[in-house]
Amino acid sequence: MNQKCIYYVEGPCEQQLISALKEHPAKLIPGKIKVFNVVQNLIPKSQMLTIQSGTTVALAFDTDVPQTEILRKNAELLKRYCSRLRIVFMPQVLNLEDELTRCTDVKAVVDLTRSNGIKNFKTDFCRLKVKDCRAMLERHKLESEQLWMTKVPDEFSFVENNSGQIKMR
């Protein structure tokens, strides 16, 4: 299996989740994490040209806003400028909070961190040490194989359901 991977994630909460899932025992293949919203911004050509041949590029993004033009363009440009590249899509249906609720035993995402609201959840989640975040996710029975596997809204139908390619078995 190709072990070179770059994760492009929407924000610090996704960065925290990916970091926690890379902890031992790893649920995701190791790789570098870059906070960069691939639905709202084009990945700079200069950055694409530094991606080594044979790398897996994993794109994590929310699907709650039906804007796909830039995401499509990013996928097209990655294929054009990077050789022997594998693109893995990690669509969060509809957003990270919904993914975490769906894949754990909580009724509301704020129950994971015992936060007083969504804004507090995001702050509390991101402030956790990576090992503590992983322990909290395991305590709430995170089913990591279910992450990024839900059918995407129609606007995102061009996205492959291939997030299993970055998951450790």
Short mmCIF file of N, CA, C and O in Angstrom, two decimals, residues 7-135:
data_model
loop_
_atom_site.label_atom_id
_atom_site.label_comp_id
_atom_site.label_asym_id
_atom_site.label_seq_id
_atom_site.Cartn_x
_atom_site.Cartn_y
_atom_site.Cartn_z
N TYR A 7 -3.19 14.94 3.69
CA TYR A 7 -4.60 15.20 3.99
C TYR A 7 -4.84 16.70 3.89
O TYR A 7 -4.17 17.49 4.57
N TYR A 8 -5.78 17.11 3.04
CA TYR A 8 -6.24 18.49 3.01
C TYR A 8 -7.56 18.51 3.76
O TYR A 8 -8.53 17.86 3.35
N VAL A 9 -7.60 19.23 4.88
CA VAL A 9 -8.78 19.25 5.73
C VAL A 9 -9.31 20.66 5.86
O VAL A 9 -8.56 21.63 5.75
N GLU A 10 -10.60 20.77 6.12
CA GLU A 10 -11.27 22.06 6.13
C GLU A 10 -10.85 22.98 7.27
O GLU A 10 -10.78 24.18 7.11
N GLY A 11 -10.62 22.43 8.45
CA GLY A 11 -10.30 23.28 9.58
C GLY A 11 -9.60 22.52 10.69
O GLY A 11 -9.28 21.34 10.56
N PRO A 12 -9.40 23.20 11.83
CA PRO A 12 -8.67 22.58 12.94
C PRO A 12 -9.38 21.39 13.57
O PRO A 12 -8.72 20.49 14.10
N CYS A 13 -10.70 21.33 13.51
CA CYS A 13 -11.41 20.17 14.08
C CYS A 13 -11.15 18.93 13.25
O CYS A 13 -10.92 17.84 13.79
N GLU A 14 -11.16 19.07 11.92
CA GLU A 14 -10.84 17.94 11.06
C GLU A 14 -9.38 17.53 11.24
O GLU A 14 -9.06 16.34 11.25
N GLN A 15 -8.51 18.52 11.42
CA GLN A 15 -7.10 18.23 11.67
C GLN A 15 -6.96 17.40 12.96
O GLN A 15 -6.21 16.42 13.00
N GLN A 16 -7.69 17.78 13.98
CA GLN A 16 -7.66 17.06 15.25
C GLN A 16 -8.16 15.63 15.07
O GLN A 16 -7.55 14.68 15.58
N LEU A 17 -9.26 15.45 14.33
CA LEU A 17 -9.82 14.12 14.11
C LEU A 17 -8.83 13.23 13.36
O LEU A 17 -8.58 12.09 13.77
N ILE A 18 -8.25 13.73 12.29
CA ILE A 18 -7.29 12.94 11.51
C ILE A 18 -6.08 12.59 12.37
O ILE A 18 -5.62 11.44 12.38
N SER A 19 -5.58 13.56 13.13
CA SER A 19 -4.44 13.30 14.02
C SER A 19 -4.77 12.21 15.03
O SER A 19 -3.96 11.31 15.27
N ALA A 20 -5.96 12.27 15.59
CA ALA A 20 -6.38 11.27 16.58
C ALA A 20 -6.49 9.89 15.94
O ALA A 20 -6.11 8.89 16.55
N LEU A 21 -6.97 9.83 14.71
CA LEU A 21 -7.14 8.54 14.05
C LEU A 21 -5.81 7.96 13.54
O LEU A 21 -5.74 6.77 13.23
N LYS A 22 -4.77 8.78 13.50
CA LYS A 22 -3.45 8.28 13.13
C LYS A 22 -2.68 7.74 14.34
O LYS A 22 -1.66 7.11 14.18
N GLU A 23 -3.20 8.01 15.55
CA GLU A 23 -2.57 7.50 16.77
C GLU A 23 -2.59 5.98 16.78
O GLU A 23 -3.47 5.36 16.20
N HIS A 24 -1.66 5.39 17.49
CA HIS A 24 -1.57 3.93 17.59
C HIS A 24 -2.70 3.37 18.44
O HIS A 24 -2.97 3.92 19.50
N PRO A 25 -3.40 2.34 18.03
CA PRO A 25 -3.28 1.69 16.74
C PRO A 25 -3.97 2.54 15.66
O PRO A 25 -5.11 2.98 15.82
N ALA A 26 -3.27 2.77 14.59
CA ALA A 26 -3.72 3.69 13.54
C ALA A 26 -4.98 3.19 12.84
O ALA A 26 -5.10 2.02 12.52
N LYS A 27 -5.89 4.11 12.64
CA LYS A 27 -7.11 3.83 11.87
C LYS A 27 -6.99 4.39 10.46
O LYS A 27 -7.78 4.05 9.58
N LEU A 28 -6.03 5.32 10.25
CA LEU A 28 -5.77 5.92 8.95
C LEU A 28 -4.30 5.78 8.61
O LEU A 28 -3.46 5.74 9.51
N ILE A 29 -3.99 5.76 7.30
CA ILE A 29 -2.58 5.70 6.92
C ILE A 29 -1.90 7.00 7.34
O ILE A 29 -2.53 8.06 7.39
N PRO A 30 -0.62 6.92 7.68
CA PRO A 30 0.08 8.12 8.12
C PRO A 30 0.22 9.12 6.99
O PRO A 30 0.20 8.75 5.81
N GLY A 31 0.37 10.38 7.36
CA GLY A 31 0.57 11.41 6.36
C GLY A 31 0.56 12.79 6.96
O GLY A 31 0.26 12.97 8.14
N LYS A 32 0.91 13.74 6.13
CA LYS A 32 0.95 15.15 6.51
C LYS A 32 -0.47 15.71 6.44
O LYS A 32 -1.25 15.34 5.56
N ILE A 33 -0.80 16.61 7.36
CA ILE A 33 -2.13 17.24 7.36
C ILE A 33 -1.97 18.72 7.07
O ILE A 33 -1.18 19.41 7.73
N LYS A 34 -2.73 19.21 6.10
CA LYS A 34 -2.73 20.63 5.78
C LYS A 34 -4.15 21.16 5.94
O LYS A 34 -5.08 20.59 5.39
N VAL A 35 -4.29 22.24 6.72
CA VAL A 35 -5.60 22.88 6.86
C VAL A 35 -5.77 23.79 5.66
O VAL A 35 -5.05 24.78 5.50
N PHE A 36 -6.72 23.40 4.80
CA PHE A 36 -6.96 24.14 3.55
C PHE A 36 -8.32 23.72 3.03
O PHE A 36 -8.56 22.53 2.80
N ASN A 37 -9.21 24.67 2.84
CA ASN A 37 -10.57 24.37 2.39
C ASN A 37 -10.60 24.19 0.87
O ASN A 37 -10.56 25.16 0.13
N VAL A 38 -10.67 22.94 0.42
CA VAL A 38 -10.62 22.62 -1.01
C VAL A 38 -11.94 22.88 -1.73
O VAL A 38 -11.99 22.79 -2.95
N VAL A 39 -12.98 23.21 -0.98
CA VAL A 39 -14.27 23.56 -1.60
C VAL A 39 -14.31 25.06 -1.89
O VAL A 39 -14.96 25.49 -2.84
N GLN A 40 -13.59 25.85 -1.12
CA GLN A 40 -13.62 27.30 -1.28
C GLN A 40 -12.38 27.89 -1.95
O GLN A 40 -12.43 29.00 -2.47
N ASN A 41 -11.25 27.15 -1.95
CA ASN A 41 -9.99 27.70 -2.46
C ASN A 41 -9.27 26.71 -3.37
O ASN A 41 -9.25 25.51 -3.09
N LEU A 42 -8.66 27.26 -4.42
CA LEU A 42 -7.84 26.42 -5.30
C LEU A 42 -6.49 26.16 -4.64
O LEU A 42 -5.87 27.08 -4.10
N ILE A 43 -6.05 24.92 -4.68
CA ILE A 43 -4.73 24.59 -4.17
C ILE A 43 -3.71 25.25 -5.10
O ILE A 43 -3.80 25.09 -6.32
N PRO A 44 -2.77 26.02 -4.54
CA PRO A 44 -1.80 26.70 -5.41
C PRO A 44 -0.98 25.71 -6.25
O PRO A 44 -0.59 24.65 -5.76
N LYS A 45 -0.74 26.08 -7.49
CA LYS A 45 0.04 25.24 -8.41
C LYS A 45 1.41 24.94 -7.80
O LYS A 45 1.91 23.82 -7.90
N SER A 46 2.01 25.94 -7.16
CA SER A 46 3.34 25.76 -6.56
C SER A 46 3.31 24.64 -5.51
O SER A 46 4.28 23.90 -5.36
N GLN A 47 2.19 24.51 -4.79
CA GLN A 47 2.06 23.45 -3.78
C GLN A 47 1.86 22.10 -4.46
O GLN A 47 2.42 21.09 -4.03
N MET A 48 1.07 22.08 -5.53
CA MET A 48 0.83 20.83 -6.25
C MET A 48 2.11 20.27 -6.84
O MET A 48 2.32 19.06 -6.85
N LEU A 49 2.97 21.15 -7.33
CA LEU A 49 4.20 20.70 -7.96
C LEU A 49 5.18 20.06 -6.98
O LEU A 49 6.11 19.38 -7.39
N THR A 50 4.97 20.27 -5.67
CA THR A 50 5.85 19.67 -4.67
C THR A 50 5.37 18.28 -4.23
O THR A 50 6.07 17.59 -3.49
N ILE A 51 4.19 17.87 -4.68
CA ILE A 51 3.65 16.57 -4.30
C ILE A 51 4.40 15.48 -5.06
O ILE A 51 4.45 15.50 -6.29
N GLN A 52 4.97 14.54 -4.33
CA GLN A 52 5.76 13.48 -4.93
C GLN A 52 4.90 12.50 -5.72
O GLN A 52 3.73 12.27 -5.37
N SER A 53 5.50 11.94 -6.73
CA SER A 53 4.83 10.93 -7.54
C SER A 53 4.38 9.76 -6.66
O SER A 53 5.10 9.34 -5.77
N GLY A 54 3.18 9.26 -6.90
CA GLY A 54 2.67 8.12 -6.16
C GLY A 54 2.02 8.47 -4.83
O GLY A 54 1.66 7.57 -4.08
N THR A 55 1.85 9.73 -4.55
CA THR A 55 1.25 10.17 -3.28
C THR A 55 -0.27 10.04 -3.33
O THR A 55 -0.89 10.23 -4.38
N THR A 56 -0.85 9.72 -2.19
CA THR A 56 -2.30 9.76 -2.04
C THR A 56 -2.65 11.13 -1.48
O THR A 56 -2.10 11.55 -0.46
N VAL A 57 -3.56 11.83 -2.12
CA VAL A 57 -4.05 13.12 -1.64
C VAL A 57 -5.48 12.91 -1.18
O VAL A 57 -6.35 12.54 -1.97
N ALA A 58 -5.71 13.11 0.12
CA ALA A 58 -7.04 12.91 0.71
C ALA A 58 -7.67 14.27 0.95
O ALA A 58 -7.08 15.13 1.61
N LEU A 59 -8.86 14.47 0.42
CA LEU A 59 -9.57 15.74 0.52
C LEU A 59 -10.78 15.58 1.44
O LEU A 59 -11.73 14.89 1.10
N ALA A 60 -10.73 16.22 2.62
CA ALA A 60 -11.86 16.19 3.56
C ALA A 60 -12.63 17.50 3.41
O ALA A 60 -12.04 18.58 3.45
N PHE A 61 -13.96 17.39 3.28
CA PHE A 61 -14.77 18.59 3.05
C PHE A 61 -16.21 18.35 3.48
O PHE A 61 -16.69 17.21 3.48
N ASP A 62 -16.88 19.45 3.85
CA ASP A 62 -18.29 19.40 4.19
C ASP A 62 -19.12 19.41 2.91
O ASP A 62 -18.70 19.95 1.88
N THR A 63 -20.34 18.86 3.00
CA THR A 63 -21.23 18.85 1.84
C THR A 63 -22.52 19.62 2.12
O THR A 63 -23.49 19.49 1.37
N ASP A 64 -22.53 20.42 3.18
CA ASP A 64 -23.75 21.16 3.53
C ASP A 64 -24.00 22.37 2.65
O ASP A 64 -25.12 22.87 2.58
N VAL A 65 -22.99 22.86 1.94
CA VAL A 65 -23.15 23.97 1.00
C VAL A 65 -22.91 23.39 -0.40
O VAL A 65 -21.83 22.89 -0.68
N PRO A 66 -23.92 23.43 -1.27
CA PRO A 66 -23.83 22.76 -2.57
C PRO A 66 -22.99 23.52 -3.60
O PRO A 66 -23.44 23.77 -4.71
N GLN A 67 -21.77 23.88 -3.26
CA GLN A 67 -20.87 24.53 -4.20
C GLN A 67 -19.73 23.56 -4.51
O GLN A 67 -18.97 23.19 -3.61
N THR A 68 -19.63 23.14 -5.77
CA THR A 68 -18.67 22.10 -6.12
C THR A 68 -17.65 22.51 -7.18
O THR A 68 -16.73 21.76 -7.47
N GLU A 69 -17.79 23.71 -7.75
CA GLU A 69 -16.92 24.10 -8.86
C GLU A 69 -15.45 24.06 -8.48
O GLU A 69 -14.62 23.52 -9.23
N ILE A 70 -15.10 24.62 -7.34
CA ILE A 70 -13.69 24.69 -6.94
C ILE A 70 -13.17 23.30 -6.57
O ILE A 70 -12.04 22.95 -6.91
N LEU A 71 -13.99 22.49 -5.90
CA LEU A 71 -13.58 21.13 -5.58
C LEU A 71 -13.29 20.34 -6.86
O LEU A 71 -12.28 19.64 -6.96
N ARG A 72 -14.17 20.47 -7.84
CA ARG A 72 -13.97 19.80 -9.13
C ARG A 72 -12.65 20.26 -9.77
O ARG A 72 -11.87 19.45 -10.27
N LYS A 73 -12.43 21.56 -9.75
CA LYS A 73 -11.23 22.14 -10.35
C LYS A 73 -9.97 21.66 -9.62
O LYS A 73 -8.97 21.34 -10.26
N ASN A 74 -10.02 21.58 -8.28
CA ASN A 74 -8.88 21.08 -7.52
C ASN A 74 -8.54 19.64 -7.92
O ASN A 74 -7.38 19.30 -8.13
N ALA A 75 -9.56 18.80 -8.05
CA ALA A 75 -9.33 17.41 -8.45
C ALA A 75 -8.72 17.35 -9.85
O ALA A 75 -7.77 16.60 -10.10
N GLU A 76 -9.25 18.17 -10.75
CA GLU A 76 -8.74 18.21 -12.13
C GLU A 76 -7.28 18.68 -12.16
O GLU A 76 -6.44 18.08 -12.82
N LEU A 77 -6.96 19.73 -11.41
CA LEU A 77 -5.60 20.27 -11.40
C LEU A 77 -4.62 19.31 -10.73
O LEU A 77 -3.48 19.17 -11.18
N LEU A 78 -5.05 18.64 -9.68
CA LEU A 78 -4.17 17.64 -9.05
C LEU A 78 -3.80 16.55 -10.04
O LEU A 78 -2.65 16.14 -10.14
N LYS A 79 -4.79 16.09 -10.80
CA LYS A 79 -4.53 15.04 -11.80
C LYS A 79 -3.60 15.55 -12.90
O LYS A 79 -2.77 14.81 -13.41
N ARG A 80 -3.74 16.83 -13.25
CA ARG A 80 -2.93 17.40 -14.32
C ARG A 80 -1.48 17.61 -13.90
O ARG A 80 -0.55 17.32 -14.65
N TYR A 81 -1.25 18.12 -12.69
CA TYR A 81 0.10 18.51 -12.27
C TYR A 81 0.86 17.47 -11.47
O TYR A 81 2.07 17.59 -11.28
N CYS A 82 0.20 16.45 -10.99
CA CYS A 82 0.87 15.46 -10.14
C CYS A 82 0.84 14.10 -10.84
O CYS A 82 -0.20 13.65 -11.29
N SER A 83 2.01 13.44 -10.88
CA SER A 83 2.05 12.15 -11.58
C SER A 83 1.73 11.01 -10.63
O SER A 83 2.03 11.07 -9.44
N ARG A 84 1.10 10.00 -11.18
CA ARG A 84 0.72 8.79 -10.45
C ARG A 84 0.12 9.14 -9.09
O ARG A 84 0.56 8.66 -8.05
N LEU A 85 -0.89 9.93 -9.12
CA LEU A 85 -1.54 10.44 -7.91
C LEU A 85 -2.83 9.68 -7.67
O LEU A 85 -3.54 9.33 -8.62
N ARG A 86 -3.13 9.43 -6.41
CA ARG A 86 -4.43 8.86 -6.05
C ARG A 86 -5.16 9.92 -5.24
O ARG A 86 -4.64 10.41 -4.24
N ILE A 87 -6.36 10.26 -5.67
CA ILE A 87 -7.18 11.22 -4.91
C ILE A 87 -8.23 10.44 -4.15
O ILE A 87 -8.96 9.63 -4.72
N VAL A 88 -8.28 10.68 -2.84
CA VAL A 88 -9.28 10.05 -1.99
C VAL A 88 -10.19 11.15 -1.48
O VAL A 88 -9.72 12.18 -0.97
N PHE A 89 -11.48 10.95 -1.65
CA PHE A 89 -12.46 11.92 -1.19
C PHE A 89 -13.00 11.50 0.18
O PHE A 89 -13.35 10.34 0.38
N MET A 90 -13.06 12.48 1.09
CA MET A 90 -13.55 12.25 2.45
C MET A 90 -14.73 13.20 2.70
O MET A 90 -14.62 14.14 3.49
N PRO A 91 -15.87 12.99 2.02
CA PRO A 91 -17.00 13.91 2.18
C PRO A 91 -17.66 13.75 3.54
O PRO A 91 -17.98 12.65 3.97
N GLN A 92 -17.82 14.86 4.22
CA GLN A 92 -18.49 14.89 5.51
C GLN A 92 -19.95 15.26 5.26
O GLN A 92 -20.24 16.37 4.85
N VAL A 93 -20.83 14.30 5.46
CA VAL A 93 -22.25 14.52 5.19
C VAL A 93 -22.95 14.77 6.51
O VAL A 93 -23.04 13.87 7.33
N LEU A 94 -23.42 15.91 6.67
CA LEU A 94 -23.32 17.17 5.97
C LEU A 94 -22.08 17.95 6.43
O LEU A 94 -21.55 18.78 5.70
N ASN A 95 -21.65 17.71 7.65
CA ASN A 95 -20.44 18.37 8.17
C ASN A 95 -19.79 17.45 9.20
O ASN A 95 -20.28 16.36 9.48
N LEU A 96 -18.69 17.89 9.76
CA LEU A 96 -17.95 17.07 10.72
C LEU A 96 -18.80 16.66 11.91
O LEU A 96 -18.78 15.50 12.34
N GLU A 97 -19.59 17.59 12.42
CA GLU A 97 -20.43 17.29 13.58
C GLU A 97 -21.41 16.16 13.28
O GLU A 97 -21.62 15.27 14.11
N ASP A 98 -22.01 16.18 12.09
CA ASP A 98 -22.94 15.12 11.69
C ASP A 98 -22.22 13.78 11.54
O ASP A 98 -22.74 12.73 11.94
N GLU A 99 -21.01 13.81 10.97
CA GLU A 99 -20.21 12.58 10.83
C GLU A 99 -19.94 11.97 12.20
O GLU A 99 -20.11 10.77 12.40
N LEU A 100 -19.49 12.79 13.14
CA LEU A 100 -19.15 12.28 14.47
C LEU A 100 -20.38 11.74 15.20
O LEU A 100 -20.30 10.72 15.88
N THR A 101 -21.51 12.41 15.06
CA THR A 101 -22.74 11.94 15.70
C THR A 101 -23.16 10.60 15.12
O THR A 101 -23.52 9.68 15.84
N ARG A 102 -23.09 10.49 13.79
CA ARG A 102 -23.51 9.27 13.10
C ARG A 102 -22.61 8.08 13.43
O ARG A 102 -23.07 6.94 13.47
N CYS A 103 -21.33 8.33 13.68
CA CYS A 103 -20.37 7.24 13.85
C CYS A 103 -19.99 6.95 15.31
O CYS A 103 -19.08 6.16 15.55
N THR A 104 -20.67 7.59 16.24
CA THR A 104 -20.41 7.33 17.66
C THR A 104 -21.74 7.00 18.34
O THR A 104 -22.78 6.97 17.70
N ASP A 105 -21.69 6.82 19.66
CA ASP A 105 -22.91 6.47 20.40
C ASP A 105 -23.62 7.68 21.01
O ASP A 105 -24.50 7.51 21.84
N VAL A 106 -23.27 8.90 20.60
CA VAL A 106 -23.91 10.09 21.17
C VAL A 106 -25.11 10.52 20.34
O VAL A 106 -25.17 10.26 19.14
N LYS A 107 -26.05 11.18 21.00
CA LYS A 107 -27.22 11.70 20.29
C LYS A 107 -26.94 13.08 19.69
O LYS A 107 -27.52 13.46 18.69
N ALA A 108 -26.06 13.84 20.34
CA ALA A 108 -25.65 15.16 19.86
C ALA A 108 -24.14 15.26 20.01
O ALA A 108 -23.57 14.78 21.00
N VAL A 109 -23.50 15.89 19.05
CA VAL A 109 -22.03 15.96 19.05
C VAL A 109 -21.48 16.62 20.31
O VAL A 109 -20.39 16.27 20.77
N VAL A 110 -22.24 17.55 20.89
CA VAL A 110 -21.76 18.23 22.11
C VAL A 110 -21.60 17.26 23.27
O VAL A 110 -20.85 17.53 24.21
N ASP A 111 -22.26 16.09 23.19
CA ASP A 111 -22.12 15.08 24.25
C ASP A 111 -20.73 14.45 24.27
O ASP A 111 -20.32 13.92 25.29
N LEU A 112 -20.02 14.50 23.15
CA LEU A 112 -18.66 13.95 23.11
C LEU A 112 -17.75 14.67 24.10
O LEU A 112 -16.99 14.04 24.83
N THR A 113 -17.83 15.99 24.10
CA THR A 113 -16.94 16.80 24.93
C THR A 113 -17.65 17.42 26.13
O THR A 113 -17.04 18.19 26.87
N ARG A 114 -18.93 17.12 26.27
CA ARG A 114 -19.78 17.72 27.31
C ARG A 114 -19.76 19.25 27.22
O ARG A 114 -19.65 19.95 28.22
N SER A 115 -19.86 19.72 25.99
CA SER A 115 -19.83 21.16 25.72
C SER A 115 -21.23 21.76 25.82
O SER A 115 -22.23 21.06 25.74
N ASN A 116 -21.27 23.09 25.96
CA ASN A 116 -22.55 23.81 26.10
C ASN A 116 -23.16 24.25 24.79
O ASN A 116 -24.17 24.92 24.78
N GLY A 117 -22.57 23.91 23.67
CA GLY A 117 -23.11 24.28 22.36
C GLY A 117 -22.10 23.95 21.28
O GLY A 117 -20.96 23.56 21.57
N ILE A 118 -22.52 24.12 20.02
CA ILE A 118 -21.66 23.77 18.89
C ILE A 118 -20.37 24.57 18.89
O ILE A 118 -19.29 24.01 18.68
N LYS A 119 -20.45 25.88 19.11
CA LYS A 119 -19.22 26.69 19.13
C LYS A 119 -18.28 26.20 20.22
O LYS A 119 -17.08 26.08 20.01
N ASN A 120 -18.84 25.93 21.39
CA ASN A 120 -18.01 25.42 22.48
C ASN A 120 -17.46 24.04 22.14
O ASN A 120 -16.33 23.71 22.50
N PHE A 121 -18.27 23.22 21.46
CA PHE A 121 -17.79 21.89 21.06
C PHE A 121 -16.53 22.02 20.22
O PHE A 121 -15.53 21.34 20.46
N LYS A 122 -16.59 22.87 19.20
CA LYS A 122 -15.44 23.01 18.29
C LYS A 122 -14.20 23.44 19.06
O LYS A 122 -13.12 22.89 18.87
N THR A 123 -14.36 24.41 19.94
CA THR A 123 -13.23 24.88 20.75
C THR A 123 -12.72 23.76 21.65
O THR A 123 -11.52 23.50 21.71
N ASP A 124 -13.64 23.09 22.34
CA ASP A 124 -13.26 22.03 23.27
C ASP A 124 -12.60 20.86 22.54
O ASP A 124 -11.59 20.31 23.01
N PHE A 125 -13.15 20.48 21.40
CA PHE A 125 -12.61 19.37 20.62
C PHE A 125 -11.19 19.67 20.15
O PHE A 125 -10.30 18.83 20.26
N CYS A 126 -10.98 20.87 19.64
CA CYS A 126 -9.66 21.25 19.12
C CYS A 126 -8.63 21.41 20.23
O CYS A 126 -7.43 21.26 19.98
N ARG A 127 -9.06 21.72 21.43
CA ARG A 127 -8.13 21.92 22.55
C ARG A 127 -7.64 20.61 23.17
O ARG A 127 -6.67 20.61 23.91
N LEU A 128 -8.34 19.52 22.88
CA LEU A 128 -7.93 18.24 23.44
C LEU A 128 -6.54 17.85 22.94
O LEU A 128 -6.18 18.14 21.80
N LYS A 129 -5.78 17.19 23.80
CA LYS A 129 -4.53 16.59 23.34
C LYS A 129 -4.94 15.45 22.41
O LYS A 129 -5.99 14.82 22.61
N VAL A 130 -4.10 15.16 21.43
CA VAL A 130 -4.44 14.15 20.43
C VAL A 130 -4.77 12.81 21.09
O VAL A 130 -5.76 12.17 20.75
N LYS A 131 -3.96 12.38 22.03
CA LYS A 131 -4.20 11.09 22.70
C LYS A 131 -5.53 11.11 23.47
O LYS A 131 -6.25 10.12 23.50
N ASP A 132 -5.85 12.24 24.10
CA ASP A 132 -7.11 12.37 24.83
C ASP A 132 -8.29 12.36 23.87
O ASP A 132 -9.35 11.79 24.18
N CYS A 133 -8.13 12.97 22.71
CA CYS A 133 -9.18 12.98 21.70
C CYS A 133 -9.44 11.54 21.23
O CYS A 133 -10.59 11.11 21.15
N ARG A 134 -8.38 10.81 20.97
CA ARG A 134 -8.53 9.42 20.53
C ARG A 134 -9.23 8.59 21.60
O ARG A 134 -10.14 7.80 21.31
N ALA A 135 -8.84 8.78 22.86
CA ALA A 135 -9.46 8.04 23.97
C ALA A 135 -10.94 8.37 24.07
O ALA A 135 -11.78 7.49 24.28
#
